[in-house]
Short mmCIF file of C-alpha atoms and ligand atoms in Angstrom, two decimals:
data_model
loop_
_atom_site.label_atom_id
_atom_site.label_comp_id
_atom_site.label_asym_id
_atom_site.label_seq_id
_atom_site.Cartn_x
_atom_site.Cartn_y
_atom_site.Cartn_z
CA UNK I 1 0.00 0.25 0.12
CA UNK I 2 1.23 3.44 -0.93
CA UNK I 3 1.01 6.28 1.19
CA UNK I 4 -1.17 9.12 -0.27
CA UNK I 5 1.26 11.53 1.11
CA UNK I 6 5.04 11.76 0.88
CA UNK I 7 7.23 11.00 3.17
CA UNK I 8 9.36 13.49 5.04
CA UNK I 9 13.00 12.61 5.77
CA UNK I 10 15.12 15.18 7.55
CA UNK I 11 18.97 14.99 6.73
CA UNK I 12 20.34 13.82 3.64
CA UNK I 13 23.52 12.14 5.19
CA UNK I 14 24.04 7.99 4.87
CA UNK I 15 21.11 7.23 7.25
CA UNK I 16 18.65 9.55 5.51
CA UNK I 17 19.46 8.59 2.08
CA UNK I 18 19.44 4.74 3.19
CA UNK I 19 15.79 4.96 4.56
CA UNK I 20 14.92 7.36 0.89
CA UNK I 21 16.20 4.65 -0.71
CA UNK I 22 14.30 1.89 0.71
CA UNK I 23 11.02 3.66 0.89
CA UNK I 24 11.63 4.57 -2.82
CA UNK I 25 12.32 0.96 -3.67
CA UNK I 26 9.15 0.20 -1.93
CA UNK I 27 7.05 2.43 -3.97
CA UNK I 28 6.71 5.43 -1.63
CA UNK I 29 7.41 8.89 -2.61
CA UNK I 30 9.84 10.79 -0.27
CA UNK I 31 10.77 14.36 0.34
CA UNK I 32 14.26 14.97 1.63
CA UNK I 33 15.45 18.26 3.71
CA UNK I 34 19.12 19.22 4.76
CA UNK I 35 20.37 22.61 6.10
CA UNK I 36 23.65 22.00 4.31
CA UNK I 37 23.93 23.24 0.53
CA UNK I 38 24.12 19.58 -0.77
CA UNK I 39 24.12 16.02 0.86
CA UNK I 40 26.55 13.79 2.43
CA UNK I 41 26.62 15.34 6.38
CA UNK I 42 29.63 13.90 7.73
CA UNK I 43 30.53 11.97 4.55
CA UNK I 44 30.69 15.07 2.43
CA UNK I 45 33.95 15.94 0.84
CA UNK I 46 35.39 19.95 0.85
CA UNK I 47 36.21 21.17 -3.11
CA UNK I 48 39.39 23.25 -2.36
CA UNK I 49 42.10 24.01 -4.68
CA UNK I 50 43.74 20.97 -3.80
CA UNK I 51 41.30 18.98 -5.18
CA UNK I 52 38.10 17.54 -3.04
CA UNK I 53 39.07 16.80 0.40
CA UNK I 54 37.29 14.10 2.51
CA UNK I 55 37.24 16.17 5.90
CA UNK I 56 34.55 13.84 7.49
CA UNK I 57 34.19 10.33 7.32
CA UNK I 58 37.87 8.72 6.19
CA UNK I 59 36.95 5.34 5.01
CA UNK I 60 34.58 2.55 6.07
CA UNK I 61 34.27 -1.05 6.79
CA UNK I 62 31.69 -3.24 6.13
CA UNK I 63 31.03 -6.47 8.44
CA UNK I 64 27.56 -6.51 8.17
CA UNK I 65 26.13 -9.25 5.71
CA UNK I 66 23.63 -6.71 4.33
CA UNK I 67 26.34 -3.99 4.19
CA UNK I 68 28.54 -5.88 2.57
CA UNK I 69 26.52 -6.99 -0.31
CA UNK I 70 25.30 -2.97 -0.90
CA UNK I 71 28.92 -1.91 -0.88
CA UNK I 72 29.60 -4.06 -3.69
CA UNK I 73 26.77 -2.89 -5.58
CA UNK I 74 27.96 0.20 -5.08
CA UNK I 75 31.91 -0.98 -6.05
CA UNK I 76 29.95 -2.55 -9.44
CA UNK I 77 28.52 1.38 -10.11
CA UNK I 78 31.90 2.93 -9.79
CA UNK I 79 30.88 4.72 -6.21
CA UNK I 80 32.95 3.59 -4.26
CA UNK I 81 36.63 2.14 -4.35
CA UNK I 82 38.96 -0.30 -2.11
CA UNK I 83 41.67 2.09 -0.33
CA UNK I 84 44.73 0.08 0.51
CA UNK I 85 46.70 2.62 2.42
CA UNK I 86 50.25 2.06 4.15
CA UNK I 87 49.45 1.79 7.63
CA UNK I 88 50.99 3.41 10.35
CA UNK I 89 50.68 3.49 14.27
CA UNK I 90 51.93 6.28 16.20
CA UNK I 91 52.22 6.11 20.38
CA UNK I 92 53.72 7.97 22.59
CA UNK I 93 55.93 9.50 19.74
CA UNK I 94 57.07 6.08 18.45
CA UNK I 95 56.00 5.87 14.66
CA UNK I 96 55.60 2.01 13.28
CA UNK I 97 54.39 0.52 10.42
CA UNK I 98 51.20 -1.48 11.08
CA UNK I 99 49.65 -3.30 8.31
CA UNK I 100 46.77 -5.27 8.44
CA UNK I 101 43.88 -7.61 6.12
CA UNK I 102 41.02 -5.05 6.89
CA UNK I 103 39.23 -4.11 3.71
CA UNK I 104 38.59 -0.30 3.69
CA UNK I 105 36.11 1.91 1.54
CA UNK I 106 36.04 5.04 0.19
CA UNK I 107 33.80 6.97 -2.10
CA UNK I 108 35.24 7.71 -5.34
CA UNK I 109 36.29 10.07 -6.76
CA UNK I 110 35.69 11.52 -3.49
CA UNK I 111 33.61 10.25 -0.25
CA UNK I 112 30.67 12.66 -1.11
CA UNK I 113 30.13 10.32 -4.55
CA UNK I 114 28.10 7.89 -2.73
CA UNK I 115 25.39 9.99 -1.27
CA UNK I 116 25.35 12.43 -4.32
CA UNK I 117 24.58 8.78 -6.08
CA UNK I 118 21.81 7.56 -3.55
CA UNK I 119 20.36 11.04 -3.89
CA UNK I 120 20.18 10.78 -7.59
CA UNK I 121 16.75 12.39 -8.75
CA UNK I 122 15.11 12.01 -5.46
CA UNK I 123 13.07 15.36 -4.62
CA UNK I 124 15.32 17.61 -2.06
CA UNK I 125 15.55 20.97 -0.19
CA UNK I 126 18.85 21.98 0.40
CA UNK I 127 19.61 25.10 2.78
CA UNK I 128 16.28 24.53 4.30
CA UNK I 129 16.96 24.10 8.42
CA UNK I 130 13.76 22.37 9.85
CA UNK I 131 13.37 23.68 13.02
CA UNK I 132 9.72 22.04 14.26
CA UNK I 133 7.88 19.04 13.30
CA UNK I 134 4.19 19.03 14.03
CA UNK I 135 1.01 16.77 13.70
CA UNK I 136 -2.21 18.36 12.26
CA UNK I 137 -5.21 16.53 12.40
CA UNK I 138 -3.80 13.83 10.37
CA UNK I 139 -0.75 14.98 8.92
CA UNK I 140 2.52 15.70 9.29
CA UNK I 141 4.12 19.20 8.60
CA UNK I 142 7.70 20.80 8.90
CA UNK I 143 8.46 24.53 9.77
CA UNK I 144 11.99 25.64 8.36
CA UNK I 145 13.96 28.37 9.98
CA UNK I 146 12.67 31.25 7.41
CA UNK I 147 9.29 30.38 8.70
CA UNK I 148 7.78 28.41 5.53
CA UNK I 149 5.62 25.51 6.02
CA UNK I 150 6.33 21.65 4.07
CA UNK I 151 3.57 19.35 3.89
CA UNK I 152 1.33 17.62 4.50
CA UNK I 153 3.17 14.37 4.91
CA UNK I 154 2.19 10.82 5.98
CA UNK I 155 5.23 10.19 7.93
CA UNK I 156 8.65 11.88 9.29
CA UNK I 157 11.73 10.19 9.56
CA UNK I 158 14.60 12.14 11.50
CA UNK I 159 18.01 11.75 10.37
CA UNK I 160 20.26 14.30 12.28
CA UNK I 161 22.79 13.81 14.64
CA UNK I 162 21.19 13.00 18.31
CA UNK I 163 21.60 16.80 19.50
CA UNK I 164 20.14 18.13 16.46
CA UNK I 165 17.15 15.41 16.57
CA UNK I 166 15.90 16.05 20.30
CA UNK I 167 13.45 19.23 19.01
CA UNK I 168 12.08 17.64 16.22
CA UNK I 169 11.17 14.49 17.83
CA UNK I 170 9.01 17.03 20.39
CA UNK I 171 5.90 15.09 19.51
CA UNK I 172 7.14 11.61 20.76
CA UNK I 173 8.67 12.47 24.51
CA UNK I 174 9.92 9.30 24.79
CA UNK I 175 11.87 9.29 21.22
CA UNK I 176 12.99 13.09 22.15
CA UNK I 177 14.18 11.97 25.81
CA UNK I 178 16.10 9.16 24.01
CA UNK I 179 17.92 11.35 21.59
CA UNK I 180 18.31 13.94 24.54
CA UNK I 181 20.53 11.17 26.29
CA UNK I 182 22.99 10.80 23.74
CA UNK I 183 26.12 12.92 23.69
CA UNK I 184 27.97 13.38 20.68
CA UNK I 185 31.85 14.56 20.62
CA UNK I 186 33.32 17.09 18.53
CA UNK I 187 36.51 16.84 16.05
CA UNK I 188 38.62 19.21 14.41
CA UNK I 189 39.97 18.30 11.09
CA UNK I 190 42.69 20.40 9.49
CA UNK I 191 43.44 19.67 5.65
CA UNK I 192 46.97 20.62 4.72
CA UNK I 193 48.39 20.75 1.17
CA UNK I 194 51.85 20.42 0.23
CA UNK I 195 53.70 21.56 -3.32
CA UNK I 196 56.13 18.70 -2.83
CA UNK I 197 55.47 15.30 -1.68
CA UNK I 198 56.34 14.91 1.86
CA UNK I 199 59.08 12.11 1.93
CA UNK I 200 57.31 9.39 4.04
CA UNK I 201 55.51 6.14 2.64
CA UNK I 202 52.93 6.86 5.61
CA UNK I 203 49.42 7.09 4.06
CA UNK I 204 47.18 6.61 6.90
CA UNK I 205 48.23 6.68 10.54
CA UNK I 206 46.38 5.87 13.97
CA UNK I 207 47.56 8.14 16.46
CA UNK I 208 48.00 7.88 20.48
CA UNK I 209 49.05 9.89 22.92
CA UNK I 210 48.71 13.14 20.85
CA UNK I 211 46.38 16.00 20.30
CA UNK I 212 45.76 14.08 16.79
CA UNK I 213 44.33 10.43 16.42
CA UNK I 214 44.20 10.19 12.75
CA UNK I 215 45.96 10.95 9.62
CA UNK I 216 45.23 10.42 6.29
CA UNK I 217 47.00 11.29 2.91
CA UNK I 218 44.15 12.24 0.65
CA UNK I 219 45.97 11.73 -2.79
CA UNK I 220 46.60 8.22 -1.73
CA UNK I 221 42.60 7.24 -1.94
CA UNK I 222 41.63 6.24 -5.50
CA UNK I 223 40.68 9.02 -7.88
CA UNK I 224 42.43 11.95 -5.95
CA UNK I 225 44.24 13.05 -8.91
CA UNK I 226 45.85 16.14 -7.63
CA UNK I 227 49.56 17.89 -8.18
CA UNK I 228 49.62 18.40 -4.69
CA UNK I 229 50.34 16.40 -1.85
CA UNK I 230 47.17 16.31 0.48
CA UNK I 231 46.62 15.40 4.16
CA UNK I 232 43.64 15.43 6.72
CA UNK I 233 44.37 15.28 10.36
CA UNK I 234 42.00 14.60 13.13
CA UNK I 235 42.33 16.13 16.50
CA UNK I 236 41.06 13.16 19.15
CA UNK I 237 38.00 14.15 20.94
CA UNK I 238 39.85 15.17 24.09
CA UNK I 239 41.85 17.75 22.47
CA UNK I 240 38.64 18.89 20.38
CA UNK I 241 36.65 19.35 23.19
CA UNK I 242 39.28 21.33 25.08
CA UNK I 243 39.92 23.63 21.71
CA UNK I 244 36.39 24.05 20.99
CA UNK I 245 36.52 27.48 20.48
CA UNK I 246 39.96 28.28 19.34
CA UNK I 247 39.93 29.96 16.23
CA UNK I 248 40.77 27.83 12.61
CA UNK I 249 44.31 29.85 12.20
CA UNK I 250 45.21 28.67 16.06
CA UNK I 251 43.77 25.00 15.50
CA UNK I 252 45.90 24.78 12.05
CA UNK I 253 48.82 25.84 13.31
CA UNK I 254 48.58 23.57 16.50
CA UNK I 255 47.56 20.29 14.61
CA UNK I 256 50.66 21.04 11.98
CA UNK I 257 52.82 21.15 14.65
CA UNK I 258 51.85 18.33 16.09
CA UNK I 259 52.03 16.50 12.57
CA UNK I 260 55.39 17.79 12.07
CA UNK I 261 56.37 16.35 15.38
CA UNK I 262 55.54 13.03 14.71
CA UNK I 263 55.93 12.44 11.06
CA UNK I 264 59.41 11.61 11.02
CA UNK I 265 60.29 13.88 7.85
CA UNK I 266 60.41 17.16 7.25
CA UNK I 267 57.08 19.28 6.82
CA UNK I 268 57.33 22.63 5.10
CA UNK I 269 54.79 24.94 4.66
CA UNK I 270 51.67 24.01 3.42
CA UNK I 271 50.47 25.76 0.41
CA UNK I 272 47.22 25.31 1.43
CA UNK I 273 45.49 24.80 4.83
CA UNK I 274 41.53 24.81 6.06
CA UNK I 275 40.18 23.89 9.12
CA UNK I 276 36.53 22.62 9.96
CA UNK I 277 34.97 21.73 13.09
CA UNK I 278 32.42 18.62 13.44
CA UNK I 279 30.81 19.66 16.47
CA UNK I 280 28.64 16.31 16.86
CA UNK I 281 31.36 13.87 15.21
CA UNK I 282 30.49 10.87 17.11
CA UNK I 283 28.35 9.63 19.68
CA UNK I 284 29.99 9.33 23.10
CA UNK I 285 28.42 6.19 24.17
CA UNK I 286 27.56 3.14 21.78
CA UNK I 287 23.54 2.32 21.47
CA UNK I 288 21.99 -0.79 19.97
CA UNK I 289 18.66 0.55 19.32
CA UNK I 290 18.23 0.68 15.38
CA UNK I 291 16.28 2.94 15.14
CA UNK I 292 13.84 4.78 17.04
CA UNK I 293 10.05 4.77 16.29
CA UNK I 294 6.62 5.80 17.63
CA UNK I 295 4.57 3.89 14.50
CA UNK I 296 1.52 4.98 15.96
CA UNK I 297 2.01 8.27 15.26
CA UNK I 298 4.40 7.93 12.23
CA UNK I 299 7.64 9.51 13.48
CA UNK I 300 10.96 8.02 13.33
CA UNK I 301 14.51 8.83 13.96
CA UNK I 302 17.59 7.08 12.42
CA UNK I 303 21.26 7.61 12.19
CA UNK I 304 24.88 6.34 13.37
CA UNK I 305 23.63 6.96 17.19
CA UNK I 306 21.41 4.78 16.98
CA UNK I 307 24.19 2.02 16.19
CA UNK I 308 27.82 1.82 16.09
CA UNK I 309 28.89 5.41 15.10
CA UNK I 310 30.14 4.59 11.55
CA UNK I 311 29.20 4.65 8.77
CA UNK I 312 27.86 1.27 8.17
CA UNK I 313 26.13 1.61 11.22
CA UNK I 314 24.14 5.03 9.90
CA UNK I 315 23.60 3.28 6.81
CA UNK I 316 21.98 0.17 8.55
CA UNK I 317 20.10 2.60 11.19
CA UNK I 318 18.61 4.11 7.75
CA UNK I 319 17.29 0.38 6.69
CA UNK I 320 16.22 0.03 9.85
CA UNK I 321 13.54 2.73 10.16
CA UNK I 322 12.20 2.37 6.62
CA UNK I 323 11.73 -1.24 7.45
CA UNK I 324 9.77 -0.70 10.36
CA UNK I 325 7.70 2.34 8.68
CA UNK I 326 7.08 -0.08 6.14
CA UNK I 327 6.24 -3.12 8.48
CA UNK I 328 3.81 -0.46 10.05
CA UNK I 329 2.02 0.26 6.67
CA UNK I 330 1.02 -3.40 6.35
P1 FAD P 401 24.97 13.07 9.04
O1 FAD P 401 25.85 12.49 8.50
O2 FAD P 401 25.56 13.90 10.28
O3 FAD P 401 23.87 13.15 8.42
C1 FAD P 401 22.95 14.40 9.04
C2 FAD P 401 22.42 15.64 8.15
O4 FAD P 401 21.19 16.32 8.82
C3 FAD P 401 23.70 16.34 7.94
O5 FAD P 401 23.79 16.39 6.27
C4 FAD P 401 22.89 17.88 8.53
O6 FAD P 401 23.47 19.04 7.64
C5 FAD P 401 21.30 17.42 8.41
N1 FAD P 401 20.66 17.99 9.46
C6 FAD P 401 20.80 18.24 10.87
N2 FAD P 401 20.35 18.95 11.11
C7 FAD P 401 19.16 19.55 10.65
C8 FAD P 401 18.00 20.31 10.33
N3 FAD P 401 17.59 20.68 11.33
N4 FAD P 401 17.12 20.48 9.37
C9 FAD P 401 17.57 19.98 8.06
N5 FAD P 401 18.82 19.16 7.92
C10 FAD P 401 19.77 18.99 9.10
N6 FAD P 401 32.65 6.47 9.86
C11 FAD P 401 33.43 5.42 9.54
O7 FAD P 401 32.63 4.18 9.36
N7 FAD P 401 34.39 5.63 9.20
C12 FAD P 401 35.60 6.78 9.51
O8 FAD P 401 37.03 6.82 8.79
C13 FAD P 401 34.72 7.85 9.97
N8 FAD P 401 35.30 8.94 10.51
C14 FAD P 401 34.71 10.16 10.64
C15 FAD P 401 35.69 11.18 10.62
C16 FAD P 401 35.03 12.68 11.60
C17 FAD P 401 35.98 13.48 11.53
C18 FAD P 401 33.64 12.58 11.35
C19 FAD P 401 33.29 13.67 11.57
C20 FAD P 401 32.95 11.30 11.20
C21 FAD P 401 33.62 9.95 11.03
N9 FAD P 401 32.90 8.55 10.69
C22 FAD P 401 33.54 7.99 10.51
C23 FAD P 401 31.68 9.05 11.08
C24 FAD P 401 30.47 8.79 9.90
O9 FAD P 401 31.20 9.69 9.01
C25 FAD P 401 29.24 9.18 10.50
O10 FAD P 401 28.78 7.60 11.50
C26 FAD P 401 28.04 8.84 9.53
O11 FAD P 401 28.32 9.78 8.34
C27 FAD P 401 26.49 9.73 10.09
O12 FAD P 401 25.54 9.58 8.78
P2 FAD P 401 24.28 10.13 9.41
O13 FAD P 401 23.55 10.06 8.56
O14 FAD P 401 23.78 9.29 10.62
O15 FAD P 401 24.36 11.30 10.00
P1 NAI P 402 39.24 -0.15 11.43
O1 NAI P 402 38.53 -1.56 12.09
O2 NAI P 402 39.97 0.32 10.10
O3 NAI P 402 39.25 0.84 12.80
C1 NAI P 402 38.72 0.65 14.18
C2 NAI P 402 40.06 1.05 15.02
O4 NAI P 402 40.87 -0.29 15.59
C3 NAI P 402 40.72 1.87 14.87
O5 NAI P 402 40.67 3.23 15.42
C4 NAI P 402 42.05 1.56 15.56
O6 NAI P 402 42.03 2.16 16.84
C5 NAI P 402 42.39 0.30 15.21
N1 NAI P 402 42.93 -0.38 13.87
C6 NAI P 402 42.60 -0.72 13.03
N2 NAI P 402 43.47 -1.23 12.08
C7 NAI P 402 44.63 -0.80 12.84
C8 NAI P 402 46.10 -0.89 12.44
N3 NAI P 402 46.22 -1.14 11.23
N4 NAI P 402 46.84 -0.13 13.18
C9 NAI P 402 46.73 0.11 14.44
N5 NAI P 402 45.44 0.39 14.72
C10 NAI P 402 44.29 0.03 13.96
O7 NAI P 402 37.59 0.81 11.34
P2 NAI P 402 36.04 0.46 11.92
O8 NAI P 402 36.18 -0.04 13.00
O9 NAI P 402 35.56 0.90 10.55
O10 NAI P 402 36.41 2.21 12.35
C11 NAI P 402 36.15 3.34 11.69
C12 NAI P 402 37.50 4.30 12.10
O11 NAI P 402 36.17 5.89 12.26
C13 NAI P 402 37.76 4.35 13.88
O12 NAI P 402 39.45 4.61 13.23
C14 NAI P 402 37.20 5.56 14.44
O13 NAI P 402 37.93 5.97 15.16
C15 NAI P 402 36.67 6.69 13.29
N6 NAI P 402 36.05 7.75 13.54
C16 NAI P 402 36.46 8.93 13.59
C17 NAI P 402 35.13 10.03 14.10
C18 NAI P 402 35.95 11.07 14.48
O14 NAI P 402 35.27 11.86 14.82
N7 NAI P 402 37.36 11.36 14.43
C19 NAI P 402 33.77 9.25 13.94
C20 NAI P 402 33.60 7.77 13.83
C21 NAI P 402 34.36 6.98 13.58
#
């Protein structure tokens, strides 16, 4: 049975798009909303003079059978490719090669390629921040930050990070209070681009005991053809929390310093540098909810915070929200 009115989905990250695809494939019409100018959320990439840079999710693993299968389909369509970085580990300032057998995937030619492809031609309103989700006599309506109202909708799926979902779920107090209980930690990300390649074989590095917790040579990922040697540095949650309001120039200076100290080769001044603060980067605690639902009302929530705080968890959570909605329609 198809719904008379479309289903509204707030958030075009991987969770929202996973739900959108499942509902669209089941014959329902969906309408998506995102406050950003494009899709992807924490899987988006930033265009720069040094090519596109993956500032959020760096790569993803697939462990659940359903996700493994879908990633294989994405690979066949050319949306993702395997990334086989030369991996290192840094602990107490000691750098060591740390190869492993884990399969790691990236969007090709940039991380945002996946959500762009999933969005396809589905109807979407970008630069549209939803501030209120309310139910009229029979249907749902949304209000955006500019005072425009959208609707009617048969159901609403909120697919934003938990702190942004809380207010949008106020019609279902149980869902709102579950979301309110999920704290999310920030991550400062810095990208550096060098005219001359750094003299290191390193392409990725897990870091402990430093302001940093991860480094990636962006250029080593498949399809990132750029003349410059591009790197993405992520600060640890602790450092990011302690330096939440530091200005971007100071963040770049400090993380560039930590990078130069640990990488074991000369690091010149970068030709390009930028910083991005992810306020809600990862859930502070893990949950195994799948998705949240008030099926009688027709209000659902999904996102990485409902499962593992990873790309795979976000995709599975979107599938779960769609599944529960479809089950209730039968
Ligand atoms: P999001 O991607 O956050 O999507 C939510 C969307 O909702 C956004 O587009 C946002 O603009 C929109 N939105 C929010 N509020 C509103 C509103 N009021 N109205 C309209 N739109 C709204 N995962 C991995 O598996 N591997 C990694 O290596 C990895 N590294 C990471 C590194 C960083 C720095 C960060 C930040 C995340 C990383 N992750 C990684 C986690 C991964 O990116 C997330 O788990 C996943 O992308 C979350 O998807 P989502 O759809 O749940 O949320
Ligand atoms: P994974 O299996 O590659 O990594 C999981 C963890 O195992 C790593 O964090 C690291 O501590 C360790 N590890 C894996 N391979 C290693 C190696 N060769 N040498 C040394 N240590 C190794 O990927 P998975 O499970 O998919 O995790 C995703 C990654 O995304 C994690 O690293 C996680 O920290 C990161 N992430 C970062 C966020 C942020 O805000 N910075 C948010 C969400 C995830």
